[in-house]
Tab-separated table of C-alpha atoms and ligand atoms in Angstrom:
chain	number	residue	atom	x	y	z
A	76	UNK	CA	125.152	-0.578	35.787
A	77	UNK	CA	126.717	-4.232	35.287
A	78	UNK	CA	125.608	-6.797	38.460
A	79	UNK	CA	122.901	-4.957	39.432
A	80	UNK	CA	119.416	-6.991	40.107
A	81	UNK	CA	116.826	-4.825	38.629
A	82	UNK	CA	113.118	-4.072	40.395
A	83	UNK	CA	109.406	-4.350	39.033
A	84	UNK	CA	108.627	-1.568	39.125
A	85	UNK	CA	105.053	-2.217	40.759
A	86	UNK	CA	100.990	0.436	41.036
A	87	UNK	CA	100.968	1.083	44.123
A	88	UNK	CA	97.949	0.556	46.264
A	89	UNK	CA	96.239	0.173	49.455
A	90	UNK	CA	97.285	-2.874	50.577
A	91	UNK	CA	100.119	-3.766	48.619
A	92	UNK	CA	101.750	-0.711	50.923
A	93	UNK	CA	99.971	-1.502	54.298
A	94	UNK	CA	103.000	-3.074	55.679
A	95	UNK	CA	104.339	0.508	54.895
A	96	UNK	CA	102.595	3.123	55.037
A	97	UNK	CA	98.936	4.543	53.848
A	98	UNK	CA	97.828	5.486	50.612
A	99	UNK	CA	96.574	8.999	50.403
A	100	UNK	CA	93.967	9.180	47.236
A	101	UNK	CA	90.433	10.389	47.007
A	102	UNK	CA	88.813	6.926	48.424
A	103	UNK	CA	85.306	6.556	48.037
A	104	UNK	CA	85.234	4.669	51.043
A	105	UNK	CA	86.582	7.753	53.128
A	106	UNK	CA	84.045	10.318	52.135
A	107	UNK	CA	81.854	12.382	53.542
A	108	UNK	CA	79.626	15.146	52.201
A	109	UNK	CA	79.685	18.834	54.105
A	110	UNK	CA	79.744	22.792	53.544
A	111	UNK	CA	76.312	22.112	53.097
A	112	UNK	CA	76.841	19.818	50.285
A	113	UNK	CA	79.223	21.317	48.499
A	114	UNK	CA	82.363	19.360	48.980
A	115	UNK	CA	83.753	15.818	49.735
A	116	UNK	CA	85.952	15.648	52.687
A	117	UNK	CA	88.790	11.946	52.642
A	118	UNK	CA	88.233	11.925	55.907
A	119	UNK	CA	91.850	10.571	57.965
A	120	UNK	CA	93.828	9.361	54.753
A	121	UNK	CA	97.371	9.338	56.928
A	122	UNK	CA	98.145	9.781	60.561
A	123	UNK	CA	101.111	11.949	60.629
A	124	UNK	CA	102.689	11.099	64.430
A	125	UNK	CA	106.019	12.307	65.774
A	126	UNK	CA	107.140	9.309	67.944
A	127	UNK	CA	109.886	10.588	70.986
A	128	UNK	CA	110.536	13.630	71.629
A	129	UNK	CA	108.310	16.138	70.951
A	130	UNK	CA	108.940	17.997	68.297
A	131	UNK	CA	106.390	19.528	65.720
A	132	UNK	CA	104.862	18.209	62.469
A	133	UNK	CA	105.633	20.580	60.153
A	134	UNK	CA	104.594	20.952	56.184
A	135	UNK	CA	106.960	21.435	53.956
A	136	UNK	CA	107.183	21.640	49.904
A	137	UNK	CA	109.820	19.498	48.642
A	138	UNK	CA	110.974	20.237	45.328
A	139	UNK	CA	112.257	17.695	43.454
A	140	UNK	CA	114.583	16.930	40.499
A	141	UNK	CA	113.425	13.877	38.386
A	142	UNK	CA	115.439	10.867	38.428
A	143	UNK	CA	117.402	9.461	35.614
A	144	UNK	CA	117.241	5.650	34.493
A	145	UNK	CA	118.937	3.270	34.943
A	146	UNK	CA	118.249	4.939	38.122
A	147	UNK	CA	121.043	2.874	40.740
A	148	UNK	CA	119.113	2.562	44.244
A	149	UNK	CA	122.432	2.192	46.624
A	150	UNK	CA	120.814	3.279	49.654
A	151	UNK	CA	117.770	3.495	51.640
A	152	UNK	CA	116.579	5.373	54.983
A	153	UNK	CA	114.280	5.468	57.531
A	154	UNK	CA	113.432	8.428	59.927
A	155	UNK	CA	112.969	6.791	64.177
A	156	UNK	CA	111.031	9.232	65.462
A	157	UNK	CA	108.161	10.097	63.217
A	158	UNK	CA	105.981	10.053	60.045
A	159	UNK	CA	106.876	11.261	56.542
A	160	UNK	CA	104.506	12.421	53.602
A	161	UNK	CA	104.323	12.818	50.409
A	162	UNK	CA	101.405	14.549	48.287
A	163	UNK	CA	102.289	15.681	44.068
A	164	UNK	CA	101.332	18.375	43.752
A	165	UNK	CA	102.819	19.330	40.806
A	166	UNK	CA	99.921	16.677	38.399
A	167	UNK	CA	103.022	14.168	37.931
A	168	UNK	CA	103.695	10.265	39.191
A	169	UNK	CA	107.009	9.713	40.814
A	170	UNK	CA	108.214	6.372	41.955
A	171	UNK	CA	108.184	5.653	46.075
A	172	UNK	CA	110.552	2.870	47.242
A	173	UNK	CA	110.253	0.875	50.744
A	174	UNK	CA	111.854	-1.754	52.239
A	175	UNK	CA	111.174	-4.643	54.751
A	176	UNK	CA	113.969	-4.146	57.811
A	177	UNK	CA	115.630	-6.813	58.420
A	178	UNK	CA	117.776	-7.225	61.297
A	179	UNK	CA	118.506	-3.511	61.586
A	180	UNK	CA	119.012	-3.161	57.919
A	181	UNK	CA	116.720	-2.997	54.787
A	182	UNK	CA	115.809	-6.139	52.426
A	183	UNK	CA	115.803	-6.225	49.242
A	184	UNK	CA	113.419	-3.053	48.238
A	185	UNK	CA	110.048	-3.029	46.504
A	186	UNK	CA	109.083	0.168	43.974
A	187	UNK	CA	105.732	1.372	43.336
A	188	UNK	CA	104.567	3.799	40.831
A	189	UNK	CA	102.315	6.347	42.984
A	190	UNK	CA	100.099	7.738	40.206
A	191	UNK	CA	100.145	12.294	39.860
A	192	UNK	CA	96.640	11.963	42.822
A	193	UNK	CA	98.235	9.303	44.882
A	194	UNK	CA	100.253	10.326	47.944
A	195	UNK	CA	102.547	7.848	50.914
A	196	UNK	CA	102.705	8.578	54.341
A	197	UNK	CA	106.051	6.508	55.541
A	198	UNK	CA	105.527	5.258	58.828
A	199	UNK	CA	108.098	6.151	61.141
A	200	UNK	CA	110.656	4.427	61.094
A	201	UNK	CA	110.158	2.526	57.683
A	202	UNK	CA	113.172	2.307	54.674
A	203	UNK	CA	112.690	4.731	52.186
A	204	UNK	CA	113.840	5.641	49.198
A	205	UNK	CA	114.843	9.775	49.556
A	206	UNK	CA	112.616	11.467	46.905
A	207	UNK	CA	112.388	9.902	42.813
A	208	UNK	CA	110.402	12.554	40.781
A	209	UNK	CA	109.664	11.270	36.827
A	210	UNK	CA	110.229	13.506	33.700
A	211	UNK	CA	110.477	16.345	35.031
A	212	UNK	CA	110.473	19.229	38.541
A	213	UNK	CA	108.010	18.143	40.760
A	214	UNK	CA	107.200	20.182	43.953
A	215	UNK	CA	105.420	17.750	46.710
A	216	UNK	CA	103.521	18.669	50.042
A	217	UNK	CA	105.486	17.284	52.497
A	218	UNK	CA	104.881	16.406	56.332
A	219	UNK	CA	107.128	14.669	58.499
A	220	UNK	CA	109.502	16.097	61.884
A	221	UNK	CA	111.297	19.089	63.117
A	222	UNK	CA	115.002	18.811	63.363
A	223	UNK	CA	115.102	16.122	61.115
A	224	UNK	CA	119.432	16.262	61.494
A	225	UNK	CA	117.973	14.148	64.720
A	226	UNK	CA	115.908	11.662	62.366
A	227	UNK	CA	117.416	10.281	59.425
A	228	UNK	CA	119.212	6.946	59.367
A	229	UNK	CA	121.046	5.860	56.007
A	230	UNK	CA	122.141	2.650	54.775
A	231	UNK	CA	124.274	1.680	52.065
A	232	UNK	CA	124.124	-1.650	50.084
A	233	UNK	CA	127.424	-3.279	49.331
A	234	UNK	CA	125.148	-4.592	46.169
A	235	UNK	CA	123.034	-1.367	45.022
A	236	UNK	CA	120.083	-2.022	43.160
A	237	UNK	CA	119.031	-0.452	39.343
A	238	UNK	CA	115.023	0.830	38.603
A	239	UNK	CA	114.877	1.131	34.486
A	240	UNK	CA	112.379	4.234	33.162
A	241	UNK	CA	109.010	3.722	34.234
A	242	UNK	CA	106.574	3.378	31.140
A	243	UNK	CA	103.530	6.003	32.068
B	423	UGC	N1	116.282	14.672	53.503
B	423	UGC	C1	114.697	14.115	53.489
B	423	UGC	O1	114.427	15.257	54.210
B	423	UGC	N2	114.414	13.676	52.852
B	423	UGC	C2	114.240	12.471	52.739
B	423	UGC	O2	113.645	12.489	54.332
B	423	UGC	C3	113.067	11.635	51.780
B	423	UGC	O3	111.887	10.709	52.123
B	423	UGC	O4	113.264	12.332	51.035
B	424	NI	NI1	112.832	10.426	54.285
């Protein structure tokens, strides 16, 4: 990959990700004790939505192959009719790529390193890169809108970007 621009990898924080979606993590500010004090409920961390023609919100498991590096970021995608969340099930970190919308196309991607205890919920119509698992095959609990065939818009960059191996 000669002239690909390398994208920095940023820590995933609620503030940095706020324009793109929710960070799903045990935020103490959301905690309430339930079940007679035997359970900590971290309440309302994200709101999965379907937009437009009513379709089911469904739970899925995505089993992601680890990405090899340097990884070429040649495209971004978005789901106009629903949110999409990824919560790690395998105790591994993963990469999250998002872009602002610039007149209907994704701008320069931002890449975040999600820790094993962090998930994300992309807002509907947020440009994002498909799942980027790290190091080993990793499972993720994914909540999104059924009938994904009608809910996928892709954009391919003329000049792809590059991500180098994150130091974990
Ligand atoms: N296509 C699909 O179900 N997966 C993507 O939406 C993704 O964000 O990984
Ligand atoms: Ni997606």
